[in-house]
Amino acid sequence: MSNCEVIKLPVLEVEQHQAREVLRCLLHTIIFSRALGPVKPQEEDSEIFDITYVTCGSALVQQKIEEGIDRFHSWIEKHTGKRGQVCLQFYEKRQKAGGWFGKQEERLYWEQWVIELATVEAHISLHEQNSLTPASVRARRHAKLQTAVEEALLTIICAVNDKKDHIPPVVSPHLITFPFDITVTGEGGSPFGLDTVKRMLMQTRPPPVLS
């Protein structure tokens, strides 16, 4: 595909301990929605939100998502109060004549999802201390974030239903029809970082289906 569809979700403000579960809800929903193979849907109840999302039921997908989440969590531990991006990119693989090296594999990225999280401190302001109990403040913030996550999930569902023309033909019998990358960038960074650009150009060795 010559063009890559970019879908940017609204920025979500999260405390550090909430980031993992927010990303699980969003990443699994996106990947399940783009898994056009013979998936076995599994419902998962969020650990901290009153939200149920659907996964592909694949241990490989689960592992790849958790690895991406781990990278993001490592980043926010070193950059408290900063914004970070998790980018999920789908691509198709094609063989291309490679001159002296024979055939080479080319990755053609056709869709990218940008999830931006702004980490905030868990402290309670003086104004909040004067008007609400600490428990009330935490409950209010949690409810606000849950609403934001639900809105993001709705955005995902609307996008996958509305944006279909750019999806390549399905030629793989695998559960995950199209492989994907998950990358992490910091505040002000490009979703297509140096490593991603390198991968977008050409691969000389065939990677695993989900790499």
Coordinates of N, CA and C in Angstrom, one line a residue:
M1 N 0.9 -1.2 0.0 CA 0.0 0.0 0.0 C 0.9 1.2 0.0
S2 N 0.6 2.2 -0.8 CA 1.4 3.4 -0.9 C 1.1 4.4 0.2
N3 N 0.0 4.3 0.8 CA -0.4 5.2 1.9 C -0.6 4.5 3.2
C4 N -0.3 5.1 4.3 CA -0.5 4.5 5.6 C -1.5 5.3 6.3
E5 N -2.6 4.7 6.7 CA -3.7 5.4 7.4 C -3.3 5.6 8.9
V6 N -3.3 6.8 9.3 CA -2.9 7.1 10.7 C -4.1 7.5 11.5
I7 N -4.3 6.8 12.6 CA -5.5 7.1 13.5 C -4.9 7.4 14.9
K8 N -5.2 8.7 15.3 CA -4.6 9.1 16.6 C -5.8 9.2 17.6
L9 N -5.6 8.5 18.7 CA -6.7 8.5 19.7 C -6.5 9.8 20.6
P10 N -7.5 10.2 21.3 CA -7.4 11.4 22.2 C -6.4 11.1 23.3
V11 N -5.7 12.1 23.8 CA -4.7 11.9 24.8 C -5.5 11.6 26.1
L12 N -4.9 10.6 26.8 CA -5.5 10.1 28.1 C -4.5 10.5 29.2
E13 N -5.0 11.1 30.3 CA -4.3 11.4 31.5 C -4.4 10.2 32.5
V14 N -3.2 9.6 32.8 CA -3.2 8.4 33.7 C -2.2 8.6 34.8
E15 N -2.5 8.0 35.9 CA -1.4 7.8 36.9 C -0.6 6.6 36.5
Q16 N 0.6 6.5 37.0 CA 1.5 5.5 36.5 C 1.0 4.1 36.7
H17 N 0.3 3.8 37.8 CA -0.2 2.4 38.0 C -1.4 2.1 37.1
Q18 N -2.0 3.1 36.4 CA -3.1 2.8 35.5 C -2.7 2.6 34.1
A19 N -1.5 2.9 33.7 CA -1.1 2.9 32.3 C -1.2 1.5 31.7
R20 N -0.8 0.5 32.4 CA -0.8 -0.8 31.9 C -2.2 -1.3 31.5
E21 N -3.1 -1.1 32.4 CA -4.5 -1.6 32.1 C -5.1 -0.8 31.0
V22 N -4.9 0.5 30.9 CA -5.4 1.3 29.8 C -4.9 0.8 28.5
L23 N -3.6 0.5 28.4 CA -3.0 0.1 27.2 C -3.5 -1.3 26.8
R24 N -3.7 -2.2 27.8 CA -4.3 -3.5 27.5 C -5.7 -3.4 26.8
C25 N -6.5 -2.6 27.4 CA -7.9 -2.4 26.8 C -7.8 -1.9 25.4
L26 N -7.0 -0.9 25.1 CA -6.9 -0.3 23.8 C -6.2 -1.2 22.8
L27 N -5.0 -1.7 23.1 CA -4.3 -2.5 22.2 C -5.0 -3.8 21.8
H28 N -5.6 -4.5 22.8 CA -6.3 -5.7 22.5 C -7.5 -5.4 21.6
T29 N -8.2 -4.3 21.8 CA -9.4 -4.0 21.0 C -9.0 -3.7 19.6
I30 N -7.9 -3.0 19.4 CA -7.5 -2.7 18.0 C -7.1 -3.9 17.3
I31 N -6.2 -4.7 17.9 CA -5.7 -5.9 17.2 C -6.8 -6.9 17.0
F32 N -7.7 -7.1 17.9 CA -8.9 -8.0 17.6 C -9.7 -7.5 16.5
S33 N -9.9 -6.2 16.4 CA -10.7 -5.6 15.3 C -10.1 -5.8 13.9
R34 N -8.7 -5.9 13.9 CA -8.0 -6.1 12.6 C -7.5 -7.5 12.4
A35 N -7.9 -8.4 13.3 CA -7.5 -9.8 13.1 C -8.6 -10.5 12.2
L36 N -8.3 -10.6 11.0 CA -9.4 -11.1 10.0 C -9.3 -12.6 9.8
G37 N -8.5 -13.3 10.6 CA -8.3 -14.7 10.5 C -9.3 -15.4 11.4
P38 N -9.1 -16.8 11.6 CA -10.0 -17.6 12.4 C -9.8 -17.4 13.9
V39 N -10.1 -16.3 14.4 CA -9.9 -16.0 15.9 C -10.9 -16.7 16.7
K40 N -10.5 -16.9 18.0 CA -11.4 -17.4 19.0 C -11.6 -16.3 20.1
P41 N -12.6 -15.4 19.9 CA -12.7 -14.3 20.8 C -12.8 -14.7 22.3
Q42 N -12.1 -14.0 23.1 CA -12.2 -14.2 24.6 C -12.4 -12.9 25.2
E43 N -13.4 -12.8 26.1 CA -13.7 -11.6 26.8 C -12.8 -11.5 28.1
E44 N -12.4 -10.3 28.3 CA -11.5 -10.1 29.5 C -12.1 -8.9 30.3
D45 N -12.2 -9.1 31.6 CA -12.6 -8.0 32.4 C -11.4 -7.3 32.9
S46 N -11.5 -6.0 32.8 CA -10.4 -5.1 33.2 C -10.1 -5.3 34.7
E47 N -8.8 -5.2 35.0 CA -8.4 -5.4 36.4 C -8.8 -4.2 37.3
I48 N -8.9 -3.0 36.7 CA -9.2 -1.8 37.5 C -10.3 -1.0 37.0
F49 N -10.9 -1.3 35.8 CA -12.0 -0.6 35.3 C -13.2 -1.5 35.2
D50 N -14.4 -0.9 35.2 CA -15.6 -1.7 35.0 C -15.8 -1.7 33.4
I51 N -14.9 -2.4 32.8 CA -14.9 -2.5 31.3 C -14.5 -3.9 30.9
T52 N -15.2 -4.5 29.9 CA -14.9 -5.8 29.4 C -14.5 -5.5 27.9
Y53 N -13.3 -6.1 27.6 CA -12.8 -6.0 26.2 C -12.6 -7.4 25.6
V54 N -12.4 -7.5 24.3 CA -12.2 -8.8 23.7 C -10.8 -8.9 23.1
T55 N -10.2 -10.1 23.4 CA -8.9 -10.4 22.8 C -9.0 -11.5 21.8
C56 N -7.9 -11.8 21.1 CA -7.9 -12.8 20.0 C -7.7 -14.2 20.6
G57 N -7.4 -14.3 21.8 CA -7.2 -15.6 22.4 C -5.9 -16.3 22.0
S58 N -4.9 -15.4 21.6 CA -3.6 -15.9 21.2 C -2.5 -15.6 22.2
A59 N -1.8 -16.6 22.6 CA -0.7 -16.4 23.5 C 0.4 -15.5 22.9
L60 N 0.6 -15.6 21.6 CA 1.7 -14.8 20.9 C 1.3 -13.4 20.9
V61 N 0.0 -13.1 20.6 CA -0.4 -11.7 20.6 C -0.3 -11.1 22.0
Q62 N -0.8 -11.9 23.0 CA -0.7 -11.5 24.4 C 0.7 -11.1 24.8
Q63 N 1.7 -12.0 24.4 CA 3.1 -11.7 24.8 C 3.6 -10.5 24.1
K64 N 3.2 -10.3 22.8 CA 3.7 -9.1 22.1 C 3.2 -7.8 22.7
I65 N 1.9 -7.8 23.1 CA 1.3 -6.7 23.7 C 2.0 -6.4 25.1
E66 N 2.2 -7.4 25.9 CA 2.8 -7.2 27.2 C 4.2 -6.7 27.1
E67 N 4.9 -7.1 26.1 CA 6.3 -6.6 25.8 C 6.2 -5.1 25.5
G68 N 5.3 -4.7 24.7 CA 5.1 -3.3 24.3 C 4.8 -2.5 25.6
I69 N 3.9 -3.0 26.4 CA 3.4 -2.3 27.6 C 4.6 -2.2 28.6
D70 N 5.4 -3.3 28.7 CA 6.6 -3.2 29.5 C 7.5 -2.1 29.1
R71 N 7.7 -2.0 27.8 CA 8.7 -0.9 27.3 C 8.1 0.5 27.7
F72 N 6.8 0.6 27.5 CA 6.2 1.9 27.8 C 6.3 2.2 29.3
H73 N 6.1 1.2 30.1 CA 6.1 1.4 31.6 C 7.5 1.8 32.0
S74 N 8.5 1.1 31.4 CA 9.9 1.5 31.7 C 10.2 2.9 31.4
W75 N 9.6 3.4 30.3 CA 9.9 4.7 29.8 C 9.2 5.7 30.8
I76 N 8.0 5.5 31.2 CA 7.3 6.5 32.1 C 7.9 6.4 33.5
E77 N 8.5 5.3 33.9 CA 9.2 5.3 35.2 C 10.4 6.3 35.2
K78 N 11.0 6.5 34.1 CA 12.1 7.4 34.0 C 11.7 8.8 33.6
H79 N 10.5 9.0 33.2 CA 10.0 10.3 32.7 C 8.7 10.7 33.3
T80 N 8.7 10.8 34.7 CA 7.4 11.1 35.4 C 6.9 12.4 34.9
G81 N 5.6 12.5 34.7 CA 4.9 13.7 34.3 C 5.0 14.0 32.8
K82 N 5.6 13.2 32.0 CA 5.8 13.4 30.6 C 4.7 12.7 29.8
R83 N 4.6 13.1 28.5 CA 3.7 12.4 27.6 C 4.5 11.3 26.8
G84 N 3.9 10.2 26.7 CA 4.6 9.1 25.9 C 3.6 8.6 24.9
Q85 N 4.1 8.0 23.8 CA 3.2 7.4 22.8 C 3.5 6.0 22.6
V86 N 2.5 5.2 22.4 CA 2.6 3.8 22.0 C 1.9 3.7 20.6
C87 N 2.7 3.3 19.7 CA 2.3 3.2 18.3 C 2.2 1.8 17.8
L88 N 1.0 1.4 17.4 CA 0.7 0.1 16.9 C 0.6 0.2 15.4
Q89 N 1.4 -0.6 14.6 CA 1.5 -0.4 13.2 C 1.3 -1.8 12.5
F90 N 0.3 -1.8 11.6 CA 0.1 -3.1 10.8 C 0.8 -2.9 9.5
Y91 N 1.3 -4.1 9.0 CA 2.0 -4.0 7.7 C 1.8 -5.4 7.0
E92 N 2.1 -5.3 5.7 CA 2.1 -6.6 4.9 C 3.5 -6.8 4.4
K93 N 3.8 -8.0 4.2 CA 5.2 -8.4 3.7 C 5.2 -8.8 2.3
R94 N 6.1 -8.3 1.5 CA 6.2 -8.6 0.1 C 7.7 -8.9 -0.2
Q95 N 7.9 -9.8 -1.2 CA 9.2 -10.2 -1.6 C 9.6 -9.2 -2.8
K96 N 10.8 -8.8 -2.7 CA 11.3 -7.8 -3.7 C 12.7 -8.3 -4.2
A97 N 13.0 -8.1 -5.5 CA 14.3 -8.5 -6.0 C 15.3 -7.6 -5.3
G98 N 16.4 -8.3 -4.8 CA 17.4 -7.6 -4.0 C 18.8 -7.6 -4.6
G99 N 18.9 -7.7 -5.9 CA 20.2 -7.6 -6.5 C 21.2 -8.7 -6.1
W100 N 22.3 -8.4 -5.5 CA 23.3 -9.4 -5.2 C 22.8 -10.3 -4.1
F101 N 21.9 -9.9 -3.3 CA 21.4 -10.7 -2.1 C 20.2 -11.5 -2.5
G102 N 19.8 -11.6 -3.7 CA 18.6 -12.3 -4.1 C 17.3 -11.5 -3.6
K103 N 16.3 -12.3 -3.3 CA 15.1 -11.7 -2.9 C 15.2 -11.1 -1.5
Q104 N 14.6 -10.0 -1.3 CA 14.6 -9.3 0.1 C 13.1 -9.1 0.4
E105 N 12.9 -9.0 1.7 CA 11.5 -8.8 2.2 C 11.3 -7.3 2.4
E106 N 10.2 -6.8 2.0 CA 9.8 -5.4 2.1 C 8.6 -5.4 3.0
R107 N 8.6 -4.5 4.0 CA 7.4 -4.2 4.8 C 6.7 -3.0 4.4
L108 N 5.4 -3.2 4.1 CA 4.6 -2.0 3.6 C 3.6 -1.7 4.7
Y109 N 3.8 -0.6 5.4 CA 2.9 -0.3 6.5 C 1.6 0.4 6.0
W110 N 0.5 -0.2 6.4 CA -0.8 0.3 5.9 C -1.7 1.0 6.9
E111 N -1.4 0.8 8.2 CA -2.2 1.4 9.2 C -1.4 1.6 10.5
Q112 N -1.6 2.8 11.1 CA -0.9 3.1 12.4 C -1.9 3.7 13.3
W113 N -1.8 3.2 14.6 CA -2.6 3.7 15.7 C -1.7 4.4 16.7
V114 N -2.0 5.6 17.0 CA -1.2 6.4 18.0 C -2.0 6.6 19.3
I115 N -1.4 6.0 20.3 CA -2.0 6.1 21.7 C -1.1 7.0 22.5
E116 N -1.6 8.1 22.9 CA -0.8 9.0 23.7 C -1.3 9.1 25.1
L117 N -0.4 8.8 26.1 CA -0.7 8.9 27.5 C 0.1 10.0 28.2
A118 N -0.6 10.8 29.0 CA 0.1 11.8 29.8 C 0.1 11.4 31.2
T119 N 1.2 11.1 31.8 CA 1.3 10.6 33.2 C 1.2 11.8 34.1
V120 N 0.3 11.6 35.1 CA 0.1 12.7 36.1 C 0.4 12.2 37.5
E121 N 0.7 13.1 38.4 CA 1.0 12.7 39.8 C -0.3 12.3 40.5
A122 N -0.2 11.5 41.5 CA -1.4 11.0 42.2 C -1.7 11.9 43.4
H123 N -0.9 13.0 43.6 CA -1.2 13.9 44.8 C -2.5 14.6 44.7
I124 N -3.0 15.0 45.8 CA -4.3 15.7 45.9 C -4.0 17.2 46.2
S125 N -4.6 18.1 45.4 CA -4.3 19.5 45.5 C -5.0 20.1 46.8
L126 N -4.5 21.3 47.2 CA -5.0 21.9 48.4 C -6.5 22.2 48.3
H127 N -6.9 22.6 47.1 CA -8.4 22.9 46.8 C -9.2 21.6 47.0
E128 N -8.7 20.5 46.5 CA -9.4 19.2 46.6 C -9.4 18.8 48.1
Q129 N -8.4 19.0 48.8 CA -8.3 18.7 50.2 C -9.3 19.4 51.1
N130 N -9.6 20.7 50.6 CA -10.6 21.5 51.4 C -12.0 21.2 51.1
S131 N -12.3 20.5 49.9 CA -13.6 20.3 49.5 C -14.1 18.8 49.5
L132 N -13.1 17.9 49.4 CA -13.4 16.5 49.2 C -12.5 15.7 50.1
T133 N -12.9 14.5 50.4 CA -12.0 13.5 51.1 C -11.1 12.9 50.1
P134 N -9.9 12.4 50.5 CA -9.0 11.8 49.6 C -9.7 10.6 48.8
A135 N -10.5 9.8 49.4 CA -11.2 8.7 48.7 C -12.1 9.3 47.7
S136 N -12.8 10.4 47.9 CA -13.7 11.0 46.9 C -12.9 11.5 45.7
V137 N -11.8 12.1 46.0 CA -10.9 12.6 44.9 C -10.5 11.5 44.0
R138 N -10.0 10.4 44.6 CA -9.5 9.2 43.8 C -10.6 8.6 43.0
A139 N -11.8 8.5 43.6 CA -13.0 7.9 42.9 C -13.4 8.8 41.7
R140 N -13.4 10.1 41.9 CA -13.7 11.0 40.8 C -12.8 10.9 39.7
R141 N -11.5 10.9 40.0 CA -10.5 10.8 38.9 C -10.6 9.4 38.2
H142 N -10.8 8.4 39.0 CA -10.9 7.1 38.4 C -12.1 7.0 37.4
A143 N -13.2 7.6 37.8 CA -14.4 7.6 37.0 C -14.2 8.4 35.7
K144 N -13.5 9.5 35.9 CA -13.2 10.4 34.7 C -12.3 9.6 33.7
L145 N -11.3 8.9 34.2 CA -10.4 8.1 33.3 C -11.2 6.9 32.7
Q146 N -12.1 6.3 33.4 CA -12.9 5.2 32.8 C -13.7 5.7 31.7
T147 N -14.3 6.9 31.9 CA -15.2 7.5 30.8 C -14.3 7.8 29.6
A148 N -13.1 8.3 29.8 CA -12.2 8.6 28.7 C -11.8 7.3 27.9
V149 N -11.5 6.2 28.7 CA -11.2 4.9 28.1 C -12.3 4.4 27.2
E150 N -13.5 4.5 27.8 CA -14.7 4.0 27.1 C -14.9 4.8 25.8
E151 N -14.6 6.1 25.8 CA -14.8 7.0 24.6 C -13.7 6.6 23.6
A152 N -12.5 6.2 24.1 CA -11.4 5.8 23.2 C -11.8 4.5 22.5
L153 N -12.4 3.6 23.3 CA -12.8 2.3 22.7 C -13.9 2.5 21.6
L154 N -14.8 3.4 21.9 CA -15.8 3.8 20.9 C -15.2 4.4 19.6
T155 N -14.1 5.2 19.8 CA -13.4 5.8 18.7 C -12.8 4.7 17.8
I156 N -12.2 3.7 18.5 CA -11.6 2.5 17.8 C -12.6 1.8 17.0
I157 N -13.8 1.5 17.6 CA -14.8 0.7 16.9 C -15.3 1.5 15.7
C158 N -15.5 2.8 15.9 CA -16.0 3.6 14.7 C -15.0 3.6 13.6
A159 N -13.7 3.8 14.0 CA -12.6 3.9 13.0 C -12.5 2.6 12.2
V160 N -12.5 1.4 12.9 CA -12.3 0.1 12.2 C -13.5 -0.1 11.2
N161 N -14.7 0.4 11.6 CA -15.9 0.2 10.7 C -15.9 1.2 9.6
D162 N -15.4 2.4 9.8 CA -15.4 3.4 8.7 C -14.2 3.3 7.8
K163 N -13.1 2.9 8.3 CA -11.8 2.9 7.5 C -11.5 1.5 7.0
K164 N -11.8 1.2 5.8 CA -11.6 -0.2 5.4 C -10.9 -0.2 4.0
D165 N -11.0 0.8 3.2 CA -10.6 0.8 1.8 C -9.1 0.6 1.7
H166 N -8.3 1.0 2.8 CA -6.9 0.9 2.7 C -6.3 -0.5 3.2
I167 N -7.2 -1.4 3.6 CA -6.7 -2.7 4.1 C -6.3 -3.6 2.9
P168 N -5.1 -4.1 2.9 CA -4.7 -5.0 1.8 C -5.5 -6.3 1.7
P169 N -5.5 -6.9 0.6 CA -6.2 -8.2 0.4 C -5.7 -9.2 1.4
V170 N -6.6 -10.0 1.9 CA -6.2 -11.1 2.9 C -5.7 -12.3 2.1
V171 N -4.4 -12.6 2.4 CA -3.8 -13.8 1.7 C -3.2 -14.8 2.7
S172 N -3.4 -14.5 4.0 CA -2.8 -15.4 5.0 C -3.9 -16.1 5.7
P173 N -3.6 -17.4 6.0 CA -4.6 -18.2 6.7 C -4.4 -18.1 8.2
H174 N -3.4 -17.3 8.6 CA -3.1 -17.3 10.1 C -4.2 -16.5 10.8
L175 N -4.2 -16.7 12.1 CA -5.2 -16.0 13.0 C -5.0 -14.5 12.9
I176 N -3.7 -14.1 13.0 CA -3.4 -12.7 12.8 C -3.0 -12.5 11.3
T177 N -4.0 -12.0 10.6 CA -3.8 -11.9 9.1 C -2.6 -11.0 8.7
F178 N -2.4 -9.9 9.4 CA -1.4 -9.0 9.2 C -0.5 -8.8 10.4
P179 N 0.8 -9.0 10.2 CA 1.8 -8.8 11.4 C 1.7 -7.3 11.8
F180 N 2.3 -7.1 13.0 CA 2.2 -5.7 13.5 C 3.5 -5.4 14.4
D181 N 3.8 -4.2 14.5 CA 4.8 -3.7 15.4 C 4.2 -2.8 16.5
I182 N 4.8 -2.8 17.7 CA 4.4 -1.9 18.8 C 5.7 -1.2 19.2
T183 N 5.7 0.2 19.0 CA 6.8 1.0 19.3 C 6.5 2.0 20.4
V184 N 7.5 2.5 21.1 CA 7.3 3.5 22.1 C 8.1 4.7 21.8
T185 N 7.6 5.9 21.9 CA 8.3 7.1 21.7 C 8.0 8.1 22.8
G186 N 8.9 9.0 23.1 CA 8.7 10.0 24.2 C 8.1 11.2 23.7
E187 N 7.9 12.2 24.6 CA 7.3 13.5 24.3 C 8.0 14.2 23.2
G188 N 7.2 14.6 22.2 CA 7.8 15.3 21.1 C 8.5 14.4 20.1
G189 N 8.5 13.1 20.3 CA 9.2 12.2 19.4 C 8.2 11.9 18.2
S190 N 8.8 11.3 17.2 CA 8.0 10.9 16.0 C 7.5 9.5 16.2
P191 N 6.2 9.2 15.9 CA 5.7 7.8 16.0 C 6.6 6.9 15.1
F192 N 7.1 7.4 14.0 CA 7.9 6.7 13.1 C 9.4 7.0 13.5
G193 N 9.9 6.4 14.5 CA 11.3 6.6 15.0 C 12.3 6.0 14.0
L194 N 13.6 6.1 14.4 CA 14.6 5.6 13.5 C 14.5 4.1 13.3
D195 N 14.2 3.4 14.4 CA 14.1 1.9 14.2 C 12.9 1.6 13.3
T196 N 11.8 2.3 13.5 CA 10.7 2.0 12.7 C 10.9 2.3 11.2
V197 N 11.6 3.4 10.9 CA 11.9 3.8 9.6 C 12.8 2.7 8.9
K198 N 13.8 2.2 9.7 CA 14.6 1.2 9.1 C 13.8 -0.1 8.8
R199 N 12.9 -0.4 9.6 CA 12.1 -1.6 9.4 C 11.2 -1.4 8.2
M200 N 10.8 -0.1 8.0 CA 9.8 0.2 6.9 C 10.5 0.1 5.5
L201 N 11.9 0.2 5.5 CA 12.6 0.2 4.2 C 12.7 -1.2 3.7
M202 N 13.3 -2.0 4.4 CA 13.5 -3.4 3.9 C 14.1 -4.3 4.9
Q203 N 13.7 -5.6 4.9 CA 14.3 -6.6 5.7 C 15.0 -7.6 4.9
T204 N 16.2 -8.0 5.2 CA 16.9 -9.0 4.5 C 16.6 -10.4 5.0
R205 N 16.1 -10.5 6.2 CA 15.7 -11.8 6.7 C 14.3 -11.8 7.1
P206 N 13.6 -12.9 6.7 CA 12.1 -13.0 7.1 C 12.0 -13.0 8.6
P207 N 11.2 -12.1 9.2 CA 10.9 -12.1 10.6 C 9.8 -13.0 10.9
P208 N 9.6 -13.4 12.2 CA 8.4 -14.2 12.5 C 7.1 -13.5 12.2
V209 N 6.0 -14.2 12.1 CA 4.7 -13.6 11.7 C 4.4 -12.4 12.5
L210 N 4.6 -12.5 13.8 CA 4.2 -11.4 14.7 C 5.3 -10.4 15.1
S211 N 6.4 -10.5 14.4 CA 7.5 -9.6 14.7 C 7.6 -8.4 13.8

